[in-house]
Short mmCIF file of C-alpha atoms in Angstrom, two decimals:
data_model
loop_
_atom_site.label_atom_id
_atom_site.label_comp_id
_atom_site.label_asym_id
_atom_site.label_seq_id
_atom_site.Cartn_x
_atom_site.Cartn_y
_atom_site.Cartn_z
CA MET A 1 0.00 0.00 0.00
CA THR A 2 1.27 3.47 -0.91
CA SER A 3 2.15 5.59 2.12
CA LEU A 4 4.07 8.76 2.88
CA PHE A 5 7.13 6.59 3.47
CA SER A 6 7.05 4.81 0.09
CA PRO A 7 9.61 5.86 -2.54
CA ILE A 8 8.42 7.57 -5.71
CA GLN A 9 9.94 8.31 -9.11
CA LEU A 10 9.49 11.88 -10.37
CA GLY A 11 10.89 11.79 -13.87
CA ALA A 12 14.66 11.65 -13.42
CA ILE A 13 14.47 12.03 -9.63
CA LYS A 14 13.94 9.11 -7.27
CA ALA A 15 12.57 10.31 -3.93
CA PRO A 16 12.93 7.95 -0.93
CA ASN A 17 9.67 9.16 0.64
CA ARG A 18 6.62 11.22 -0.30
CA ILE A 19 7.02 13.88 2.37
CA PHE A 20 8.17 16.83 0.30
CA MET A 21 9.25 20.23 1.56
CA ALA A 22 7.04 22.90 0.01
CA PRO A 23 8.52 26.13 -1.37
CA MET A 24 8.58 28.85 1.28
CA THR A 25 9.99 32.34 0.93
CA ARG A 26 12.06 33.05 4.05
CA ALA A 27 13.89 36.32 3.15
CA ARG A 28 17.41 35.29 4.13
CA GLY A 29 19.24 36.45 0.99
CA THR A 30 21.03 39.75 0.45
CA ARG A 31 19.68 42.92 -1.14
CA GLU A 32 21.54 41.82 -4.27
CA HIS A 33 19.40 38.62 -4.16
CA ILE A 34 22.39 36.38 -3.39
CA PRO A 35 22.01 33.35 -1.08
CA THR A 36 23.72 33.53 2.31
CA SER A 37 25.63 31.04 4.44
CA ILE A 38 22.74 30.43 6.85
CA MET A 39 20.66 29.28 3.88
CA VAL A 40 23.20 26.50 3.32
CA GLU A 41 22.64 25.29 6.88
CA TYR A 42 18.85 25.65 6.66
CA TYR A 43 18.43 23.51 3.56
CA ALA A 44 21.01 20.92 4.65
CA GLN A 45 19.09 20.44 7.90
CA ARG A 46 15.98 19.47 5.88
CA ALA A 47 17.65 17.06 3.44
CA SER A 48 15.62 14.08 4.72
CA ALA A 49 12.59 15.38 2.82
CA GLY A 50 11.74 13.14 -0.11
CA LEU A 51 12.22 16.23 -2.25
CA ILE A 52 12.96 19.84 -1.35
CA ILE A 53 11.23 22.42 -3.53
CA SER A 54 13.24 25.57 -2.97
CA GLU A 55 11.86 28.93 -1.98
CA ALA A 56 10.77 30.94 -5.03
CA ILE A 57 13.82 32.20 -6.96
CA GLY A 58 13.66 35.14 -9.36
CA ILE A 59 14.54 34.68 -13.03
CA ASN A 60 15.16 38.41 -13.56
CA GLN A 61 15.03 41.69 -11.66
CA LEU A 62 11.83 42.75 -13.46
CA GLY A 63 9.94 39.93 -11.79
CA LEU A 64 11.48 39.89 -8.31
CA GLY A 65 9.79 42.12 -5.75
CA TRP A 66 10.25 40.53 -2.34
CA PRO A 67 12.82 41.86 0.15
CA TYR A 68 15.86 39.63 0.59
CA ALA A 69 14.62 37.00 -1.86
CA THR A 70 17.18 35.39 -4.16
CA GLY A 71 17.70 35.14 -7.91
CA LEU A 72 19.32 32.95 -10.53
CA TRP A 73 20.40 35.41 -13.22
CA LEU A 74 23.81 36.53 -11.91
CA PRO A 75 26.97 34.42 -11.53
CA GLU A 76 27.14 35.27 -7.82
CA GLN A 77 23.58 34.00 -7.33
CA ILE A 78 24.34 30.77 -9.17
CA ALA A 79 27.47 30.26 -7.05
CA GLY A 80 25.53 30.93 -3.85
CA TRP A 81 22.88 28.38 -4.70
CA ARG A 82 25.60 25.88 -5.67
CA LYS A 83 26.78 25.86 -2.05
CA ILE A 84 23.24 25.04 -0.94
CA THR A 85 22.62 22.23 -3.43
CA ASP A 86 26.02 20.72 -2.65
CA ALA A 87 25.16 20.69 1.07
CA VAL A 88 21.76 19.09 0.43
CA HIS A 89 23.32 16.40 -1.74
CA GLU A 90 26.10 15.76 0.80
CA ASN A 91 23.36 15.09 3.34
CA GLY A 92 21.56 12.64 1.05
CA GLY A 93 18.85 14.98 -0.23
CA ARG A 94 17.32 16.09 -3.52
CA ILE A 95 16.39 19.69 -4.34
CA ILE A 96 14.71 21.49 -7.23
CA ALA A 97 14.54 25.25 -7.90
CA GLN A 98 11.18 27.00 -8.00
CA LEU A 99 11.43 29.65 -10.74
CA TRP A 100 9.54 32.89 -10.07
CA GLN A 101 8.28 35.89 -12.01
CA MET A 102 5.95 37.90 -9.79
CA GLY A 103 4.36 40.12 -12.44
CA ARG A 104 2.09 42.87 -11.12
CA VAL A 105 2.99 42.37 -7.45
CA VAL A 106 6.48 43.84 -7.92
CA HIS A 107 6.64 47.34 -6.43
CA SER A 108 8.42 50.06 -8.43
CA SER A 109 10.98 50.49 -5.63
CA PHE A 110 12.55 47.20 -6.76
CA LEU A 111 12.72 48.49 -10.35
CA ASP A 112 14.42 51.88 -9.83
CA GLY A 113 11.06 53.52 -10.40
CA GLY A 114 10.14 51.33 -13.38
CA GLN A 115 6.73 49.75 -13.87
CA ALA A 116 5.76 46.16 -13.10
CA VAL A 117 4.32 43.99 -15.88
CA SER A 118 1.37 41.65 -16.17
CA ALA A 119 -0.99 40.03 -18.64
CA SER A 120 -3.07 43.23 -18.63
CA ALA A 121 -2.93 46.69 -17.09
CA THR A 122 -4.24 45.84 -13.63
CA THR A 123 -3.44 46.56 -9.99
CA ALA A 124 -3.18 43.97 -7.23
CA PRO A 125 -5.17 44.59 -4.05
CA SER A 126 -3.63 45.32 -0.65
CA GLN A 127 0.02 46.29 -0.20
CA ALA A 128 3.46 45.21 -1.35
CA HIS A 129 6.33 44.24 0.95
CA THR A 130 9.26 46.56 0.30
CA TYR A 131 12.55 47.40 2.03
CA ASP A 132 10.77 50.45 3.46
CA GLY A 133 7.73 48.64 4.79
CA LYS A 134 4.38 47.98 3.15
CA LYS A 135 3.30 50.22 0.27
CA PRO A 136 0.20 50.20 -1.95
CA TYR A 137 0.46 48.20 -5.15
CA GLU A 138 0.68 50.17 -8.38
CA GLU A 139 -0.82 49.54 -11.79
CA ALA A 140 1.18 47.17 -13.93
CA ARG A 141 1.43 47.54 -17.69
CA ALA A 142 0.45 44.85 -20.16
CA LEU A 143 3.28 42.90 -21.73
CA SER A 144 3.69 43.06 -25.51
CA VAL A 145 3.87 39.81 -27.45
CA ASP A 146 7.61 40.38 -28.00
CA GLU A 147 8.12 40.91 -24.28
CA ILE A 148 6.25 37.69 -23.50
CA ALA A 149 8.75 35.85 -25.71
CA GLU A 150 11.59 37.50 -23.78
CA ILE A 151 10.19 36.30 -20.46
CA VAL A 152 9.84 32.78 -21.84
CA GLN A 153 13.55 33.02 -22.65
CA HIS A 154 14.27 34.23 -19.11
CA PHE A 155 12.55 31.14 -17.73
CA ARG A 156 14.65 29.04 -20.10
CA ASP A 157 17.81 30.79 -18.89
CA GLY A 158 16.71 30.40 -15.26
CA ALA A 159 16.30 26.66 -15.74
CA LYS A 160 19.73 26.40 -17.36
CA ASN A 161 21.27 28.41 -14.51
CA ALA A 162 19.51 26.20 -11.96
CA MET A 163 21.17 23.13 -13.41
CA GLU A 164 24.53 24.95 -13.35
CA ALA A 165 23.83 25.68 -9.69
CA GLY A 166 23.47 21.95 -9.02
CA PHE A 167 19.70 21.62 -8.68
CA ASP A 168 18.14 18.28 -9.60
CA GLY A 169 15.41 20.02 -11.59
CA VAL A 170 13.09 23.01 -11.53
CA GLN A 171 9.48 23.89 -10.81
CA LEU A 172 7.74 26.75 -12.60
CA HIS A 173 5.77 28.89 -10.17
CA ALA A 174 2.46 29.25 -12.02
CA ALA A 175 0.38 29.73 -8.86
CA ASN A 176 -0.55 32.18 -6.10
CA GLY A 177 -1.36 35.20 -8.25
CA TYR A 178 2.10 35.59 -9.83
CA LEU A 179 2.76 36.28 -13.53
CA ILE A 180 1.83 32.95 -15.11
CA ASP A 181 -1.28 32.79 -12.91
CA GLN A 182 -2.14 36.35 -13.99
CA PHE A 183 -2.31 35.05 -17.57
CA LEU A 184 -4.34 31.96 -16.65
CA ARG A 185 -7.33 33.57 -14.96
CA ASP A 186 -9.98 35.94 -16.20
CA SER A 187 -9.85 38.39 -13.28
CA SER A 188 -6.40 39.57 -14.39
CA ASN A 189 -6.22 38.70 -18.11
CA PHE A 190 -8.26 41.01 -20.37
CA ARG A 191 -6.16 40.55 -23.49
CA ASP A 192 -7.72 40.25 -26.95
CA ASP A 193 -4.73 38.65 -28.68
CA ARG A 194 -3.57 35.02 -28.72
CA TYR A 195 -2.73 35.19 -25.00
CA GLY A 196 -6.20 36.21 -23.82
CA GLY A 197 -9.90 35.46 -24.09
CA SER A 198 -10.40 31.74 -24.61
CA ILE A 199 -9.04 29.10 -22.26
CA GLU A 200 -6.74 27.90 -25.02
CA ASN A 201 -5.27 31.37 -25.27
CA ARG A 202 -4.98 31.99 -21.54
CA ILE A 203 -3.00 28.78 -20.97
CA ARG A 204 -0.67 29.57 -23.89
CA PHE A 205 1.95 31.41 -21.81
CA LEU A 206 2.07 28.55 -19.29
CA ASN A 207 2.34 26.04 -22.13
CA GLU A 208 5.07 27.91 -24.00
CA THR A 209 7.11 28.55 -20.86
CA THR A 210 6.89 24.95 -19.66
CA GLN A 211 7.78 23.61 -23.09
CA ALA A 212 10.77 25.95 -23.31
CA VAL A 213 12.08 24.80 -19.93
CA ALA A 214 11.44 21.14 -20.75
CA ASP A 215 13.31 21.55 -24.05
CA THR A 216 16.24 23.10 -22.16
CA ILE A 217 16.73 20.72 -19.21
CA GLY A 218 14.42 17.81 -20.03
CA ALA A 219 10.76 17.28 -19.23
CA ASP A 220 11.87 14.66 -16.71
CA ARG A 221 13.44 17.43 -14.60
CA THR A 222 10.62 19.97 -15.04
CA GLY A 223 7.63 20.51 -12.76
CA VAL A 224 4.86 23.09 -12.37
CA ARG A 225 2.89 24.52 -9.45
CA LEU A 226 -0.75 25.64 -9.83
CA SER A 227 -3.31 26.99 -7.33
CA PRO A 228 -6.72 26.14 -8.82
CA ASN A 229 -9.29 26.41 -6.05
CA GLY A 230 -9.38 30.04 -5.02
CA GLU A 231 -8.23 33.62 -5.08
CA THR A 232 -4.67 34.64 -4.29
CA GLN A 233 -3.44 38.23 -4.38
CA GLY A 234 -6.58 39.26 -6.23
CA VAL A 235 -6.25 36.64 -8.97
CA ARG A 236 -9.20 34.29 -9.47
CA ASP A 237 -11.26 32.78 -12.28
CA SER A 238 -15.01 32.85 -12.78
CA ASP A 239 -15.01 29.20 -13.91
CA PRO A 240 -11.74 27.58 -12.80
CA VAL A 241 -12.48 23.89 -13.41
CA PRO A 242 -12.25 23.92 -17.23
CA VAL A 243 -9.26 26.28 -17.12
CA PHE A 244 -7.21 24.03 -14.89
CA ILE A 245 -8.29 20.81 -16.56
CA ALA A 246 -7.05 22.28 -19.85
CA ALA A 247 -3.82 23.41 -18.18
CA ALA A 248 -3.24 19.99 -16.61
CA GLU A 249 -3.89 18.23 -19.92
CA ALA A 250 -1.43 20.51 -21.71
CA LEU A 251 1.25 19.90 -19.07
CA SER A 252 0.62 16.18 -19.26
CA ARG A 253 1.24 16.24 -23.02
CA ILE A 254 4.60 17.91 -22.44
CA GLY A 255 5.41 15.03 -20.08
CA ILE A 256 6.63 17.01 -17.09
CA ALA A 257 7.94 15.19 -14.02
CA HIS A 258 5.31 16.46 -11.57
CA LEU A 259 2.42 18.83 -11.00
CA GLU A 260 1.97 20.41 -7.56
CA LEU A 261 -1.41 21.81 -6.52
CA ARG A 262 -1.47 24.41 -3.76
CA GLU A 263 -5.10 24.21 -2.61
CA PRO A 264 -6.13 25.49 0.82
CA PRO A 265 -9.32 23.88 2.15
CA LEU A 266 -12.49 25.86 2.85
CA ASP A 267 -11.46 26.05 6.52
CA GLY A 268 -7.78 26.63 5.80
CA THR A 269 -5.42 28.08 8.38
CA PHE A 270 -3.09 29.79 5.88
CA GLY A 271 -5.26 30.89 2.99
CA VAL A 272 -8.84 29.74 2.44
CA GLY A 273 -10.15 28.01 -0.66
CA GLU A 274 -13.17 29.44 -2.47
CA MET A 275 -14.23 25.90 -3.29
CA ASP A 276 -13.17 22.39 -2.33
CA PRO A 277 -9.75 21.36 -3.69
CA LEU A 278 -9.89 20.36 -7.36
CA ALA A 279 -7.23 17.65 -7.19
CA SER A 280 -9.72 14.83 -7.68
CA LYS A 281 -11.07 16.57 -10.81
CA LEU A 282 -7.56 17.10 -12.21
CA ARG A 283 -6.34 13.59 -11.39
CA ASN A 284 -7.39 12.14 -14.76
CA ALA A 285 -6.21 15.19 -16.70
CA PHE A 286 -2.59 14.89 -15.58
CA LYS A 287 -0.94 11.51 -16.05
CA GLY A 288 2.22 12.12 -14.04
CA PRO A 289 2.86 12.34 -10.29
CA LEU A 290 0.50 14.76 -8.55
CA ILE A 291 1.77 16.58 -5.44
CA LEU A 292 -0.81 17.92 -2.98
CA ASN A 293 -0.20 20.95 -0.78
CA SER A 294 -1.80 23.10 1.94
CA ASP A 295 -2.91 22.39 5.50
CA PHE A 296 -2.06 18.69 5.50
CA ASP A 297 -1.40 16.69 8.63
CA MET A 298 -0.25 13.09 8.50
CA ARG A 299 -3.75 11.58 8.76
CA ARG A 300 -5.19 13.63 5.91
CA ALA A 301 -2.07 13.11 3.80
CA GLU A 302 -2.17 9.33 4.15
CA ALA A 303 -5.90 9.28 3.35
CA GLU A 304 -5.42 11.29 0.14
CA LEU A 305 -2.59 9.00 -0.99
CA ARG A 306 -4.58 5.84 -0.22
CA GLY A 307 -7.54 7.28 -2.10
CA GLY A 308 -5.39 7.84 -5.18
CA ILE A 309 -6.02 11.59 -5.25
CA GLY A 310 -2.34 12.46 -4.98
CA ASP A 311 1.04 10.74 -5.13
CA ALA A 312 2.98 12.87 -2.62
CA VAL A 313 2.33 15.71 -0.20
CA ALA A 314 4.33 18.94 0.16
CA PHE A 315 4.45 20.23 3.74
CA GLY A 316 5.31 23.87 4.34
CA ARG A 317 5.07 25.30 7.85
CA PRO A 318 5.75 21.94 9.60
CA PHE A 319 9.20 21.93 7.94
CA ILE A 320 10.00 25.37 9.36
CA SER A 321 10.18 24.14 12.96
CA ASN A 322 10.73 20.42 12.32
CA PRO A 323 13.83 20.02 10.15
CA ASP A 324 13.57 16.23 10.56
CA LEU A 325 9.86 16.08 9.71
CA PRO A 326 9.88 12.65 8.00
CA TYR A 327 11.54 11.09 11.07
CA ARG A 328 9.02 12.72 13.41
CA LEU A 329 6.04 11.60 11.36
CA GLN A 330 7.29 8.05 11.01
CA ASN A 331 7.98 7.76 14.74
CA ASP A 332 4.87 9.59 15.95
CA ILE A 333 6.93 12.32 17.62
CA PRO A 334 4.98 15.52 18.42
CA LEU A 335 5.73 18.40 16.10
CA ALA A 336 7.34 21.59 17.36
CA ALA A 337 5.47 24.86 16.80
CA ASP A 338 6.95 27.59 14.62
CA ASP A 339 7.18 31.30 15.36
CA ALA A 340 5.46 33.39 12.67
CA ASP A 341 7.27 36.51 13.86
CA THR A 342 10.54 35.08 12.51
CA TRP A 343 9.30 33.81 9.13
CA PHE A 344 10.77 36.74 7.18
CA THR A 345 13.50 38.11 9.41
CA GLN A 346 17.11 37.98 8.28
CA GLY A 347 18.74 36.22 11.22
CA LYS A 348 19.28 32.67 12.43
CA GLU A 349 16.48 32.85 15.00
CA GLY A 350 13.45 30.89 13.83
CA TYR A 351 15.44 29.66 10.85
CA VAL A 352 18.30 27.30 11.70
CA ASP A 353 17.84 27.04 15.49
CA TYR A 354 14.97 24.52 15.56
CA PRO A 355 16.56 21.28 16.86
CA ALA A 356 16.04 17.79 15.51
CA ALA A 357 13.97 15.46 17.67
CA ASP A 358 16.94 13.46 18.99
CA VAL A 359 18.64 16.70 20.04
CA GLN A 360 15.51 17.75 21.94
CA VAL A 361 15.44 14.42 23.78
CA ALA A 362 19.12 14.74 24.68
CA ARG A 363 18.54 18.25 26.06
CA ARG A 364 15.68 17.03 28.27
CA ALA A 365 17.86 14.23 29.62
#
């Protein structure tokens, strides 16, 4: 019987268990978007995950608008991530890079006063995180067709740089209201060219970008993340089921190594779905491994795997404070609580100072 502790093949990657570490922005890079030494320790501590999906990593400055996040377009960034991937591999782990273009949620302060881009000229709700605190989002401008092709090339370059940095593969961030998601859904895409209007047109950017990355590093090292069941950062769709079935079918034809679905439940604790998760509806549309994500505990995760809805589960917040999460789950060891106040700070506190379970026991003794 399939369980969280069964191995799984994800294209070219063989994972020893199905407890994956979800991508989580933690803001421990430099202002130049270069990884730091404490990031090496952080990821190495969590190498027992069946697969680590890295925090979101920018493919260019135009699309990176989060303080102290990292990139993969400069040699120094590639070298910094190489130290991290080497440490993960030395500790027996596997790690892929999540490639990120944030689109309209990049504040102009990250762009030397320039304007963010999106599928259409729209403005995200709420406020942006900047180095000077929160500021209102500003209107983004619509990308031209030529500029869309340039961003596809940036994703291609980002994937190539990820492999140079020692990653085992990549995941395209097409979820959570970021650029690819802004093209997918009709609340943010008002285009009347071949990238807007019909479902076929709205999934075109996702399809072209994924194909470009797969052609560059191999479909067997390429994955995608989607968030079908609700609004994120003001991005939603009036009829999401056919949109995401079409997207899943297109990704399946490319033959990517995995599809991750970030779907908070209706009573979610970190984001709330607008409808029940769509994983069961997308199961037949995507023929490869399906990774489930959001608000899972061990009981729910095992039930979804036994029911055939998913093939692995990505855990986010539990990995923050439990670096040895697979060991704890397998041995029924209570999970440590995390401190939300240290999620996005720049120091070691709340980042690399959560002990493994055996260390906790030794301290009590």
